[in-house]
Amino acid sequence: MNVLIIEDETGLAKEMEVFLKKEGYLCDQAHTGKEASEKIYVNNYDFILLDLGLPDYDGLDLLKEVFKSTKNASVIILTARGTVDDKIKGLDMGADDYLAKPFSLLELQSRMQAIIRRKHGLQNNVISVKGFKIDIDNRMVSQSDQPVNLTKKEFDLLHYLVLHKNRVLTRLQLTEHIWGNLLEDDFDSNYIDVHIKNLRKKLSGFEPADWIETVRGLGYRANI
Ligand code: CA
């Protein structure tokens, strides 16, 4: 999953990035509203963490832009203490949650996971699907206690496909959300095919087989 961190305090932005990367998220940073606005226009993010107090931009205006140009991003607004009005306005506008500074990174992560669960109708951080258990916290996959040894990217692929089950995800979408935002020119669809092939191979030792479908000319779908 890819995250845009919009925060003018570069130290805090970096801290969030280091922490979230360790938890398996891809991160991008914007330190000004202008920079954020450009990134939002070009890229698709799963999460946007938005500091409302930016030097060059009204945070709520930027939030409006976020909702105009991104379809699926979840937004957590970050506010300084004492800016209750902005927080309420932000939530009214459709932000998924807010955190008042200073906040703990563990709390940020647990809010993000709660949003993912809410959005995808999950009870907890273990997804049971097709006899497999996908443990999000520990980034492990198993069937009947037998582990499936996936690489980091294979896990991310499986997780993303399962979260968006029964929907076709294009190669470009998968690349963008799992490898980060690449320029179109750099995009090589073979890359994703190789990873899917390896993932399928590892899952093929278990029942049922072939539930990660290739949709010809489009992409891939977890058929659940
Ligand atoms: Ca700020």
Tab-separated table of N, CA, C and O in Angstrom, residues 106-215:
chain	number	residue	atom	x	y	z
A	106	LEU	N	2.753	4.267	16.762
A	106	LEU	CA	1.961	3.038	16.922
A	106	LEU	C	0.478	3.343	16.808
A	106	LEU	O	-0.290	2.578	16.243
A	107	GLU	N	0.095	4.519	17.341
A	107	GLU	CA	-1.308	4.897	17.236
A	107	GLU	C	-1.662	5.180	15.775
A	107	GLU	O	-2.717	4.762	15.282
A	108	LEU	N	-0.759	5.847	15.079
A	108	LEU	CA	-0.987	6.105	13.653
A	108	LEU	C	-1.225	4.786	12.913
A	108	LEU	O	-2.176	4.637	12.162
A	109	GLN	N	-0.356	3.834	13.180
A	109	GLN	CA	-0.480	2.547	12.500
A	109	GLN	C	-1.794	1.858	12.855
A	109	GLN	O	-2.466	1.308	11.973
A	110	SER	N	-2.184	1.920	14.139
A	110	SER	CA	-3.412	1.205	14.496
A	110	SER	C	-4.632	1.911	13.906
A	110	SER	O	-5.600	1.264	13.517
A	111	ARG	N	-4.571	3.246	13.769
A	111	ARG	CA	-5.680	3.956	13.092
A	111	ARG	C	-5.743	3.553	11.617
A	111	ARG	O	-6.817	3.379	11.058
A	112	MET	N	-4.576	3.429	11.003
A	112	MET	CA	-4.550	3.045	9.582
A	112	MET	C	-5.125	1.646	9.405
A	112	MET	O	-5.912	1.388	8.497
A	113	GLN	N	-4.748	0.739	10.301
A	113	GLN	CA	-5.280	-0.626	10.201
A	113	GLN	C	-6.780	-0.657	10.431
A	113	GLN	O	-7.494	-1.419	9.786
A	114	ALA	N	-7.252	0.183	11.362
A	114	ALA	CA	-8.698	0.234	11.617
A	114	ALA	C	-9.439	0.711	10.364
A	114	ALA	O	-10.512	0.203	10.028
A	115	ILE	N	-8.843	1.681	9.667
A	115	ILE	CA	-9.470	2.177	8.433
A	115	ILE	C	-9.515	1.069	7.380
A	115	ILE	O	-10.529	0.863	6.712
A	116	ILE	N	-8.415	0.333	7.260
A	116	ILE	CA	-8.383	-0.768	6.287
A	116	ILE	C	-9.468	-1.795	6.620
A	116	ILE	O	-10.206	-2.248	5.757
A	117	ARG	N	-9.575	-2.127	7.906
A	117	ARG	CA	-10.595	-3.115	8.303
A	117	ARG	C	-11.999	-2.611	7.983
A	117	ARG	O	-12.820	-3.339	7.436
A	118	ARG	N	-12.250	-1.346	8.308
A	118	ARG	CA	-13.569	-0.763	8.068
A	118	ARG	C	-13.888	-0.760	6.577
A	118	ARG	O	-14.958	-1.144	6.150
A	119	LYS	N	-12.909	-0.336	5.813
A	119	LYS	CA	-13.106	-0.188	4.370
A	119	LYS	C	-13.367	-1.527	3.688
A	119	LYS	O	-14.107	-1.606	2.729
A	120	HIS	N	-12.715	-2.577	4.201
A	120	HIS	CA	-12.821	-3.870	3.537
A	120	HIS	C	-13.657	-4.874	4.332
A	120	HIS	O	-13.660	-6.063	4.032
A	121	GLY	N	-14.356	-4.388	5.358
A	121	GLY	CA	-15.261	-5.233	6.121
A	121	GLY	C	-14.578	-6.389	6.846
A	121	GLY	O	-15.113	-7.492	6.876
A	122	LEU	N	-13.409	-6.135	7.414
A	122	LEU	CA	-12.690	-7.197	8.118
A	122	LEU	C	-12.922	-7.085	9.619
A	122	LEU	O	-13.064	-5.991	10.154
A	123	GLN	N	-12.950	-8.242	10.304
A	123	GLN	CA	-13.150	-8.259	11.755
A	123	GLN	C	-11.846	-7.965	12.498
A	123	GLN	O	-11.848	-7.336	13.536
A	124	ASN	N	-10.762	-8.497	11.971
A	124	ASN	CA	-9.474	-8.296	12.654
A	124	ASN	C	-8.343	-8.296	11.623
A	124	ASN	O	-8.608	-8.237	10.419
A	125	ASN	N	-7.110	-8.374	12.105
A	125	ASN	CA	-5.980	-8.259	11.182
A	125	ASN	C	-5.526	-9.594	10.603
A	125	ASN	O	-4.434	-9.704	10.064
A	126	VAL	N	-6.372	-10.611	10.754
A	126	VAL	CA	-6.089	-11.875	10.083
A	126	VAL	C	-7.219	-12.120	9.087
A	126	VAL	O	-8.395	-12.141	9.461
A	127	ILE	N	-6.854	-12.258	7.825
A	127	ILE	CA	-7.873	-12.500	6.796
A	127	ILE	C	-7.889	-13.996	6.501
A	127	ILE	O	-6.858	-14.591	6.197
A	128	SER	N	-9.069	-14.604	6.604
A	128	SER	CA	-9.206	-16.014	6.257
A	128	SER	C	-9.830	-16.104	4.880
A	128	SER	O	-10.917	-15.580	4.647
A	129	VAL	N	-9.104	-16.754	3.995
A	129	VAL	CA	-9.610	-16.830	2.626
A	129	VAL	C	-9.100	-18.102	1.957
A	129	VAL	O	-7.918	-18.433	2.060
A	130	LYS	N	-10.026	-18.834	1.352
A	130	LYS	CA	-9.668	-20.049	0.618
A	130	LYS	C	-8.806	-21.008	1.449
A	130	LYS	O	-7.841	-21.589	0.952
A	131	GLY	N	-9.106	-21.099	2.714
A	131	GLY	CA	-8.342	-22.000	3.577
A	131	GLY	C	-7.025	-21.414	4.072
A	131	GLY	O	-6.332	-22.014	4.893
A	132	PHE	N	-6.677	-20.240	3.583
A	132	PHE	CA	-5.433	-19.591	4.019
A	132	PHE	C	-5.719	-18.588	5.124
A	132	PHE	O	-6.802	-18.005	5.176
A	133	LYS	N	-4.724	-18.388	5.972
A	133	LYS	CA	-4.782	-17.304	6.945
A	133	LYS	C	-3.729	-16.282	6.554
A	133	LYS	O	-2.541	-16.615	6.466
A	134	ILE	N	-4.169	-15.071	6.327
A	134	ILE	CA	-3.224	-14.009	5.988
A	134	ILE	C	-3.127	-13.098	7.202
A	134	ILE	O	-4.065	-12.375	7.538
A	135	ASP	N	-2.006	-13.189	7.877
A	135	ASP	CA	-1.797	-12.453	9.121
A	135	ASP	C	-1.098	-11.133	8.786
A	135	ASP	O	0.086	-11.103	8.461
A	136	ILE	N	-1.893	-10.067	8.856
A	136	ILE	CA	-1.395	-8.760	8.408
A	136	ILE	C	-0.313	-8.222	9.349
A	136	ILE	O	0.685	-7.664	8.919
A	137	ASP	N	-0.528	-8.380	10.661
A	137	ASP	CA	0.437	-7.842	11.622
A	137	ASP	C	1.815	-8.480	11.460
A	137	ASP	O	2.830	-7.798	11.506
A	138	ASN	N	1.799	-9.790	11.292
A	138	ASN	CA	3.089	-10.495	11.201
A	138	ASN	C	3.516	-10.776	9.772
A	138	ASN	O	4.549	-11.396	9.541
A	139	ARG	N	2.691	-10.339	8.833
A	139	ARG	CA	2.986	-10.514	7.411
A	139	ARG	C	3.323	-11.985	7.096
A	139	ARG	O	4.353	-12.282	6.485
A	140	MET	N	2.424	-12.870	7.562
A	140	MET	CA	2.626	-14.303	7.343
A	140	MET	C	1.379	-14.903	6.707
A	140	MET	O	0.269	-14.489	7.006
A	141	VAL	N	1.612	-15.900	5.864
A	141	VAL	CA	0.500	-16.630	5.260
A	141	VAL	C	0.666	-18.097	5.618
A	141	VAL	O	1.780	-18.631	5.586
A	142	SER	N	-0.460	-18.740	5.974
A	142	SER	CA	-0.374	-20.162	6.298
A	142	SER	C	-1.676	-20.855	5.925
A	142	SER	O	-2.708	-20.214	5.721
A	143	GLN	N	-1.577	-22.167	5.829
A	143	GLN	CA	-2.783	-22.977	5.695
A	143	GLN	C	-2.624	-24.161	6.649
A	143	GLN	O	-1.599	-24.850	6.585
A	144	SER	N	-3.599	-24.382	7.493
A	144	SER	CA	-3.540	-25.426	8.528
A	144	SER	C	-2.186	-25.404	9.240
A	144	SER	O	-1.518	-26.430	9.358
A	145	ASP	N	-1.790	-24.235	9.672
A	145	ASP	CA	-0.529	-24.038	10.398
A	145	ASP	C	0.728	-24.322	9.583
A	145	ASP	O	1.836	-24.281	10.107
A	146	GLN	N	0.535	-24.590	8.317
A	146	GLN	CA	1.710	-24.798	7.474
A	146	GLN	C	2.031	-23.466	6.778
A	146	GLN	O	1.194	-22.931	6.042
A	147	PRO	N	3.199	-22.914	7.027
A	147	PRO	CA	3.479	-21.594	6.454
A	147	PRO	C	3.727	-21.627	4.943
A	147	PRO	O	4.242	-22.612	4.416
A	148	VAL	N	3.319	-20.559	4.300
A	148	VAL	CA	3.637	-20.372	2.880
A	148	VAL	C	4.719	-19.296	2.862
A	148	VAL	O	4.477	-18.179	3.323
A	149	ASN	N	5.885	-19.640	2.396
A	149	ASN	CA	6.989	-18.683	2.474
A	149	ASN	C	7.002	-17.728	1.292
A	149	ASN	O	7.532	-18.030	0.235
A	150	LEU	N	6.419	-16.572	1.521
A	150	LEU	CA	6.350	-15.582	0.454
A	150	LEU	C	7.413	-14.510	0.665
A	150	LEU	O	7.779	-14.209	1.805
A	151	THR	N	7.871	-13.930	-0.439
A	151	THR	CA	8.742	-12.762	-0.317
A	151	THR	C	7.875	-11.574	0.097
A	151	THR	O	6.640	-11.654	0.061
A	152	LYS	N	8.523	-10.493	0.450
A	152	LYS	CA	7.812	-9.290	0.881
A	152	LYS	C	6.823	-8.831	-0.202
A	152	LYS	O	5.678	-8.537	0.071
A	153	LYS	N	7.295	-8.787	-1.430
A	153	LYS	CA	6.439	-8.304	-2.518
A	153	LYS	C	5.319	-9.287	-2.850
A	153	LYS	O	4.220	-8.885	-3.207
A	154	GLU	N	5.610	-10.574	-2.739
A	154	GLU	CA	4.556	-11.572	-2.971
A	154	GLU	C	3.465	-11.441	-1.910
A	154	GLU	O	2.276	-11.535	-2.213
A	155	PHE	N	3.887	-11.196	-0.683
A	155	PHE	CA	2.900	-10.986	0.382
A	155	PHE	C	2.048	-9.756	0.077
A	155	PHE	O	0.819	-9.792	0.165
A	156	ASP	N	2.710	-8.667	-0.296
A	156	ASP	CA	1.995	-7.426	-0.597
A	156	ASP	C	0.991	-7.632	-1.735
A	156	ASP	O	-0.127	-7.121	-1.696
A	157	LEU	N	1.413	-8.371	-2.742
A	157	LEU	CA	0.538	-8.647	-3.894
A	157	LEU	C	-0.699	-9.417	-3.455
A	157	LEU	O	-1.832	-9.046	-3.791
A	158	LEU	N	-0.462	-10.501	-2.705
A	158	LEU	CA	-1.567	-11.339	-2.241
A	158	LEU	C	-2.511	-10.520	-1.364
A	158	LEU	O	-3.728	-10.546	-1.546
A	159	HIS	N	-1.947	-9.778	-0.446
A	159	HIS	CA	-2.738	-8.950	0.469
A	159	HIS	C	-3.603	-7.959	-0.325
A	159	HIS	O	-4.799	-7.818	-0.089
A	160	TYR	N	-3.009	-7.306	-1.279
A	160	TYR	CA	-3.729	-6.294	-2.051
A	160	TYR	C	-4.839	-6.914	-2.905
A	160	TYR	O	-5.951	-6.397	-2.978
A	161	LEU	N	-4.528	-8.047	-3.516
A	161	LEU	CA	-5.531	-8.735	-4.339
A	161	LEU	C	-6.703	-9.205	-3.478
A	161	LEU	O	-7.866	-9.089	-3.874
A	162	VAL	N	-6.383	-9.717	-2.298
A	162	VAL	CA	-7.433	-10.244	-1.416
A	162	VAL	C	-8.291	-9.106	-0.849
A	162	VAL	O	-9.510	-9.221	-0.768
A	163	LEU	N	-7.652	-8.005	-0.489
A	163	LEU	CA	-8.433	-6.858	0.002
A	163	LEU	C	-9.408	-6.371	-1.062
A	163	LEU	O	-10.511	-5.938	-0.758
A	164	HIS	N	-8.968	-6.429	-2.307
A	164	HIS	CA	-9.827	-5.964	-3.416
A	164	HIS	C	-10.413	-7.156	-4.162
A	164	HIS	O	-10.456	-7.175	-5.388
A	165	LYS	N	-10.838	-8.132	-3.396
A	165	LYS	CA	-11.291	-9.405	-3.978
A	165	LYS	C	-12.414	-9.199	-5.011
A	165	LYS	O	-13.212	-8.258	-4.908
A	166	ASN	N	-12.404	-10.093	-5.969
A	166	ASN	CA	-13.415	-10.125	-7.033
A	166	ASN	C	-13.437	-8.859	-7.894
A	166	ASN	O	-14.406	-8.590	-8.577
A	167	ARG	N	-12.370	-8.109	-7.806
A	167	ARG	CA	-12.237	-6.932	-8.675
A	167	ARG	C	-10.990	-7.114	-9.517
A	167	ARG	O	-9.971	-7.603	-9.034
A	168	VAL	N	-11.095	-6.707	-10.759
A	168	VAL	CA	-9.911	-6.802	-11.608
A	168	VAL	C	-8.979	-5.649	-11.268
A	168	VAL	O	-9.393	-4.488	-11.255
A	169	LEU	N	-7.731	-5.999	-10.979
A	169	LEU	CA	-6.724	-4.966	-10.760
A	169	LEU	C	-5.767	-5.016	-11.950
A	169	LEU	O	-5.278	-6.088	-12.315
A	170	THR	N	-5.542	-3.881	-12.545
A	170	THR	CA	-4.662	-3.862	-13.711
A	170	THR	C	-3.214	-3.986	-13.264
A	170	THR	O	-2.885	-3.743	-12.089
A	171	ARG	N	-2.373	-4.330	-14.206
A	171	ARG	CA	-0.942	-4.432	-13.887
A	171	ARG	C	-0.414	-3.084	-13.414
A	171	ARG	O	0.420	-3.006	-12.522
A	172	LEU	N	-0.910	-2.042	-14.048
A	172	LEU	CA	-0.446	-0.704	-13.681
A	172	LEU	C	-0.871	-0.373	-12.238
A	172	LEU	O	-0.075	0.148	-11.453
A	173	GLN	N	-2.111	-0.726	-11.897
A	173	GLN	CA	-2.578	-0.471	-10.516
A	173	GLN	C	-1.742	-1.244	-9.506
A	173	GLN	O	-1.319	-0.698	-8.491
A	174	LEU	N	-1.514	-2.513	-9.805
A	174	LEU	CA	-0.731	-3.327	-8.870
A	174	LEU	C	0.680	-2.772	-8.724
A	174	LEU	O	1.226	-2.689	-7.628
A	175	THR	N	1.255	-2.377	-9.836
A	175	THR	CA	2.607	-1.816	-9.792
A	175	THR	C	2.634	-0.557	-8.939
A	175	THR	O	3.487	-0.383	-8.074
A	176	GLU	N	1.667	0.298	-9.177
A	176	GLU	CA	1.623	1.579	-8.487
A	176	GLU	C	1.460	1.405	-6.969
A	176	GLU	O	2.101	2.096	-6.183
A	177	HIS	N	0.600	0.472	-6.575
A	177	HIS	CA	0.315	0.326	-5.151
A	177	HIS	C	1.325	-0.545	-4.409
A	177	HIS	O	1.412	-0.493	-3.200
A	178	ILE	N	2.060	-1.356	-5.168
A	178	ILE	CA	2.981	-2.273	-4.492
A	178	ILE	C	4.443	-1.921	-4.730
A	178	ILE	O	5.273	-2.096	-3.863
A	179	TRP	N	4.729	-1.362	-5.889
A	179	TRP	CA	6.122	-0.975	-6.147
A	179	TRP	C	6.331	0.524	-6.073
A	179	TRP	O	7.430	1.018	-6.148
A	180	GLY	N	5.233	1.257	-6.012
A	180	GLY	CA	5.371	2.697	-5.936
A	180	GLY	C	5.064	3.335	-7.268
A	180	GLY	O	4.745	2.659	-8.243
A	181	ASN	N	5.144	4.630	-7.274
A	181	ASN	CA	4.717	5.356	-8.457
A	181	ASN	C	5.838	5.449	-9.463
A	181	ASN	O	6.829	6.112	-9.256
A	182	LEU	N	5.637	4.730	-10.537
A	182	LEU	CA	6.647	4.736	-11.586
A	182	LEU	C	6.148	5.588	-12.728
A	182	LEU	O	4.954	5.708	-12.956
A	183	LEU	N	7.070	6.132	-13.440
A	183	LEU	CA	6.675	6.835	-14.661
A	183	LEU	C	6.201	5.792	-15.657
A	183	LEU	O	6.691	4.669	-15.679
A	184	GLU	N	5.244	6.170	-16.473
A	184	GLU	CA	4.687	5.226	-17.450
A	184	GLU	C	5.793	4.562	-18.278
A	184	GLU	O	5.734	3.379	-18.574
A	185	ASP	N	6.801	5.343	-18.616
A	185	ASP	CA	7.879	4.834	-19.474
A	185	ASP	C	8.665	3.707	-18.812
A	185	ASP	O	9.188	2.833	-19.482
A	186	ASP	N	8.735	3.783	-17.495
A	186	ASP	CA	9.509	2.778	-16.775
A	186	ASP	C	8.694	1.511	-16.522
A	186	ASP	O	9.204	0.524	-16.060
A	187	PHE	N	7.414	1.613	-16.799
A	187	PHE	CA	6.519	0.535	-16.428
A	187	PHE	C	6.705	-0.664	-17.347
A	187	PHE	O	6.618	-0.559	-18.555
A	188	ASP	N	6.982	-1.802	-16.742
A	188	ASP	CA	7.160	-3.016	-17.512
A	188	ASP	C	6.198	-4.058	-16.950
A	188	ASP	O	6.361	-4.518	-15.827
A	189	SER	N	5.187	-4.400	-17.729
A	189	SER	CA	4.133	-5.261	-17.196
A	189	SER	C	4.634	-6.681	-16.935
A	189	SER	O	4.051	-7.424	-16.167
A	190	ASN	N	5.745	-7.064	-17.568
A	190	ASN	CA	6.294	-8.392	-17.327
A	190	ASN	C	6.692	-8.584	-15.882
A	190	ASN	O	6.645	-9.669	-15.341
A	191	TYR	N	7.109	-7.501	-15.308
A	191	TYR	CA	7.588	-7.499	-13.938
A	191	TYR	C	6.537	-8.072	-12.996
A	191	TYR	O	6.804	-8.954	-12.193
A	192	ILE	N	5.330	-7.553	-13.144
A	192	ILE	CA	4.242	-7.998	-12.277
A	192	ILE	C	3.878	-9.455	-12.593
A	192	ILE	O	3.597	-10.238	-11.697
A	193	ASP	N	3.926	-9.813	-13.873
A	193	ASP	CA	3.580	-11.183	-14.273
A	193	ASP	C	4.512	-12.200	-13.618
A	193	ASP	O	4.083	-13.264	-13.184
A	194	VAL	N	5.775	-11.844	-13.547
A	194	VAL	CA	6.754	-12.750	-12.942
A	194	VAL	C	6.431	-12.957	-11.453
A	194	VAL	O	6.459	-14.077	-10.956
A	195	HIS	N	6.094	-11.865	-10.781
A	195	HIS	CA	5.762	-11.991	-9.357
A	195	HIS	C	4.480	-12.783	-9.133
A	195	HIS	O	4.384	-13.558	-8.194
A	196	ILE	N	3.501	-12.577	-9.996
A	196	ILE	CA	2.240	-13.340	-9.880
A	196	ILE	C	2.530	-14.824	-10.105
A	196	ILE	O	2.016	-15.682	-9.392
A	197	LYS	N	3.361	-15.085	-11.082
A	197	LYS	CA	3.694	-16.474	-11.399
A	197	LYS	C	4.336	-17.155	-10.186
A	197	LYS	O	3.966	-18.269	-9.814
A	198	ASN	N	5.271	-16.464	-9.564
A	198	ASN	CA	5.939	-17.020	-8.382
A	198	ASN	C	4.971	-17.207	-7.213
A	198	ASN	O	5.032	-18.204	-6.502
A	199	LEU	N	4.091	-16.228	-7.052
A	199	LEU	CA	3.096	-16.318	-5.976
A	199	LEU	C	2.194	-17.536	-6.195
A	199	LEU	O	1.952	-18.323	-5.281
A	200	ARG	N	1.705	-17.674	-7.422
A	200	ARG	CA	0.834	-18.813	-7.741
A	200	ARG	C	1.529	-20.144	-7.502
A	200	ARG	O	0.934	-21.083	-7.005
A	201	LYS	N	2.788	-20.181	-7.867
A	201	LYS	CA	3.560	-21.407	-7.710
A	201	LYS	C	3.608	-21.796	-6.231
A	201	LYS	O	3.413	-22.958	-5.877
A	202	LYS	N	3.832	-20.796	-5.383
A	202	LYS	CA	3.919	-21.089	-3.948
A	202	LYS	C	2.565	-21.488	-3.368
A	202	LYS	O	2.498	-22.285	-2.443
A	203	LEU	N	1.492	-20.917	-3.909
A	203	LEU	CA	0.151	-21.262	-3.404
A	203	LEU	C	-0.335	-22.581	-3.984
A	203	LEU	O	-1.255	-23.202	-3.455
A	204	SER	N	0.289	-23.007	-5.075
A	204	SER	CA	-0.235	-24.172	-5.806
A	204	SER	C	-0.041	-25.483	-5.044
A	204	SER	O	-0.695	-26.470	-5.347
A	205	GLY	N	0.811	-25.478	-4.023
A	205	GLY	CA	0.966	-26.673	-3.204
A	205	GLY	C	-0.210	-26.868	-2.255
A	205	GLY	O	-0.279	-27.835	-1.519
A	206	PHE	N	-1.129	-25.917	-2.252
A	206	PHE	CA	-2.260	-25.959	-1.314
A	206	PHE	C	-3.567	-25.955	-2.091
A	206	PHE	O	-3.616	-25.556	-3.249
A	207	GLU	N	-4.634	-26.370	-1.428
A	207	GLU	CA	-5.966	-26.326	-2.029
A	207	GLU	C	-6.667	-25.048	-1.587
A	207	GLU	O	-6.431	-24.589	-0.478
A	208	PRO	N	-7.574	-24.484	-2.364
A	208	PRO	CA	-7.827	-24.821	-3.743
A	208	PRO	C	-6.809	-24.142	-4.656
A	208	PRO	O	-6.146	-23.197	-4.244
A	209	ALA	N	-6.749	-24.609	-5.885
A	209	ALA	CA	-5.768	-24.050	-6.813
A	209	ALA	C	-6.402	-22.957	-7.685
A	209	ALA	O	-7.620	-22.863	-7.793
A	210	ASP	N	-5.567	-22.156	-8.236
A	210	ASP	CA	-5.973	-21.227	-9.311
A	210	ASP	C	-7.065	-20.219	-8.954
A	210	ASP	O	-7.923	-19.931	-9.762
A	211	TRP	N	-7.049	-19.710	-7.761
A	211	TRP	CA	-8.079	-18.697	-7.460
A	211	TRP	C	-7.588	-17.275	-7.738
A	211	TRP	O	-8.330	-16.319	-7.647
A	212	ILE	N	-6.308	-17.168	-8.073
A	212	ILE	CA	-5.838	-15.863	-8.564
A	212	ILE	C	-5.870	-15.925	-10.083
A	212	ILE	O	-5.063	-16.599	-10.713
A	213	GLU	N	-6.870	-15.272	-10.609
A	213	GLU	CA	-7.198	-15.394	-12.019
A	213	GLU	C	-6.486	-14.352	-12.865
A	213	GLU	O	-6.340	-13.204	-12.439
A	214	THR	N	-6.122	-14.760	-14.066
A	214	THR	CA	-5.652	-13.774	-15.038
A	214	THR	C	-6.862	-13.334	-15.845
A	214	THR	O	-7.612	-14.174	-16.331
A	215	VAL	N	-7.084	-12.058	-15.930
A	215	VAL	CA	-8.186	-11.568	-16.756
A	215	VAL	C	-7.559	-11.002	-18.022
A	215	VAL	O	-6.865	-9.978	-17.973
